[in-house]
């Protein structure tokens, strides 16, 4: 067997393994952090690999309110962040690294709290010409399970993709379902100066635009919606039939204590 | 369009199948081919050949994971092209990747055993399933997707030297695993 034959053998390995390693992201923000942070190694692998495929991007019509730039005190290079009024007709596609329930809840130092979304605004991050579409949710905290925030705090959380009825994001069903007024249990990471994204010779410190960030669009929130509880049933198989946030709360407490 | 619908188009013999495949997976296929061939024109041709191969094999094949199916086609087509190109000139980057894989292959192949199709890859899959998920991702990005060390290290936020070290140890472990499973052995 020579190396080319061996390379072909590797080509036939288990499809699930290949999918696990394939991370795709399109314009949806990658919450890339510094090398020293453990969370980059799993979920942010998803963001960090950032292999972009398959965006149709047909008919993107953005009406931007570019008169509201953020004050980026830490970020370096030619970066602008704007609120945008629309993010219509944009198709995005990315996959996630598989993680066990235990890994999702314990491997990264996420803050876990119950709260109500009081505002969601889409943003555009322009990193020297490359535009990323994300959103910032302001969430009023009502109960804290883990982390430094307090009840009645209103914190800003960076969402990895824009929120719109017209945006379809594969593997981002939970975040895509977020709407103002919705109550949920959220598990964001608290940004420090270690969390940054480098692109086109620029460096965006996420702390400049939000206090916290959701690591991916699927597995770090549980939402109470008109259509019932929205969360990743596949990621949390042991509570896949949960109907209420109370059930989720009981589950989370049992996992983190 | 979701994968199932695209596969349906192939089964219906609709040429839209190729158009939709191109929209969704064109860049993905091209990137894999480019990683192997380091030539944009060749990579483009491999991408087109992948569509033709998909058209010719679906039906009767009905891939459960279209992404993996297309990636495998691209890989094999690009490797054949690599063989063809090697006669003229080498792609140094991919040659480095192949030379890394030599470390997994002991000097003597177990000629006493006849391996059924997929047997070796099953053992490799078992090995990969047994190792840490982060290391597994690094290994597959390198040896399935053929990503460069530079790209992987940048994407994962680790140094290239650390990545090399991890891959080196993993290749050695794989070699030992293959020997243990009786697939390959040293005399």
Short mmCIF file of N, CA and C in Angstrom, two decimals, chain A residues 26-27 52-62 87-93 133 166-168, chain B residues 1 23-24:
data_model
loop_
_atom_site.label_atom_id
_atom_site.label_comp_id
_atom_site.label_asym_id
_atom_site.label_seq_id
_atom_site.Cartn_x
_atom_site.Cartn_y
_atom_site.Cartn_z
N UNK A 26 -21.31 31.01 6.27
CA UNK A 26 -21.43 32.04 5.25
C UNK A 26 -21.88 33.34 5.85
N UNK A 27 -21.01 34.24 5.88
CA UNK A 27 -21.30 35.59 6.35
C UNK A 27 -21.81 35.62 7.78
N UNK A 52 -16.50 28.71 3.52
CA UNK A 52 -17.73 29.31 3.02
C UNK A 52 -18.23 28.59 1.79
N UNK A 53 -19.48 28.15 1.84
CA UNK A 53 -20.06 27.56 0.64
C UNK A 53 -21.50 27.98 0.48
N UNK A 54 -21.94 27.93 -0.71
CA UNK A 54 -23.34 27.85 -0.99
C UNK A 54 -24.23 29.00 -0.65
N UNK A 55 -23.75 30.18 -0.69
CA UNK A 55 -24.68 31.26 -0.41
C UNK A 55 -25.31 31.74 -1.70
N UNK A 56 -26.54 31.74 -1.73
CA UNK A 56 -27.21 32.25 -2.92
C UNK A 56 -27.12 33.76 -2.96
N UNK A 57 -27.49 34.36 -1.88
CA UNK A 57 -27.37 35.80 -1.78
C UNK A 57 -28.16 36.53 -2.84
N UNK A 58 -29.24 35.89 -3.28
CA UNK A 58 -29.99 36.50 -4.39
C UNK A 58 -30.84 37.64 -3.85
N UNK A 59 -30.71 38.72 -4.48
CA UNK A 59 -31.59 39.82 -4.15
C UNK A 59 -31.40 40.41 -2.78
N UNK A 60 -30.19 40.42 -2.33
CA UNK A 60 -29.95 41.02 -1.02
C UNK A 60 -30.27 42.50 -1.12
N UNK A 61 -31.19 42.90 -0.31
CA UNK A 61 -31.53 44.32 -0.34
C UNK A 61 -31.41 44.86 1.07
N UNK A 62 -30.36 45.52 1.32
CA UNK A 62 -30.12 46.01 2.65
C UNK A 62 -30.31 47.51 2.69
N UNK A 87 -32.26 42.45 6.50
CA UNK A 87 -31.29 41.44 6.07
C UNK A 87 -32.04 40.40 5.27
N UNK A 88 -32.74 40.88 4.27
CA UNK A 88 -33.69 40.02 3.57
C UNK A 88 -33.02 39.17 2.50
N UNK A 89 -33.69 38.09 2.15
CA UNK A 89 -33.34 37.24 1.01
C UNK A 89 -31.90 36.75 1.05
N UNK A 90 -31.45 36.41 2.22
CA UNK A 90 -30.07 35.93 2.32
C UNK A 90 -30.09 34.50 2.81
N UNK A 91 -29.47 33.63 2.07
CA UNK A 91 -29.43 32.23 2.47
C UNK A 91 -28.05 31.91 3.02
N UNK A 92 -28.04 31.26 4.14
CA UNK A 92 -26.77 30.95 4.75
C UNK A 92 -26.73 29.47 5.11
N UNK A 93 -25.54 28.92 5.18
CA UNK A 93 -25.41 27.49 5.34
C UNK A 93 -24.13 27.17 6.09
N UNK A 133 -22.84 39.64 8.63
CA UNK A 133 -24.17 40.00 9.09
C UNK A 133 -24.46 39.27 10.39
N UNK A 166 -36.87 36.32 6.65
CA UNK A 166 -36.46 35.91 5.31
C UNK A 166 -35.09 35.25 5.28
N UNK A 167 -34.49 35.12 6.45
CA UNK A 167 -33.16 34.53 6.47
C UNK A 167 -33.27 33.08 6.90
N UNK A 168 -32.75 32.21 6.05
CA UNK A 168 -32.73 30.81 6.41
C UNK A 168 -31.29 30.44 6.71
N UNK B 1 -31.59 25.04 -1.56
CA UNK B 1 -32.32 23.79 -1.74
C UNK B 1 -31.68 22.70 -0.89
N UNK B 23 -24.42 25.59 -7.14
CA UNK B 23 -24.69 26.71 -6.23
C UNK B 23 -24.32 26.35 -4.80
N UNK B 24 -24.70 25.15 -4.40
CA UNK B 24 -24.53 24.79 -2.99
C UNK B 24 -23.14 24.25 -2.68
#
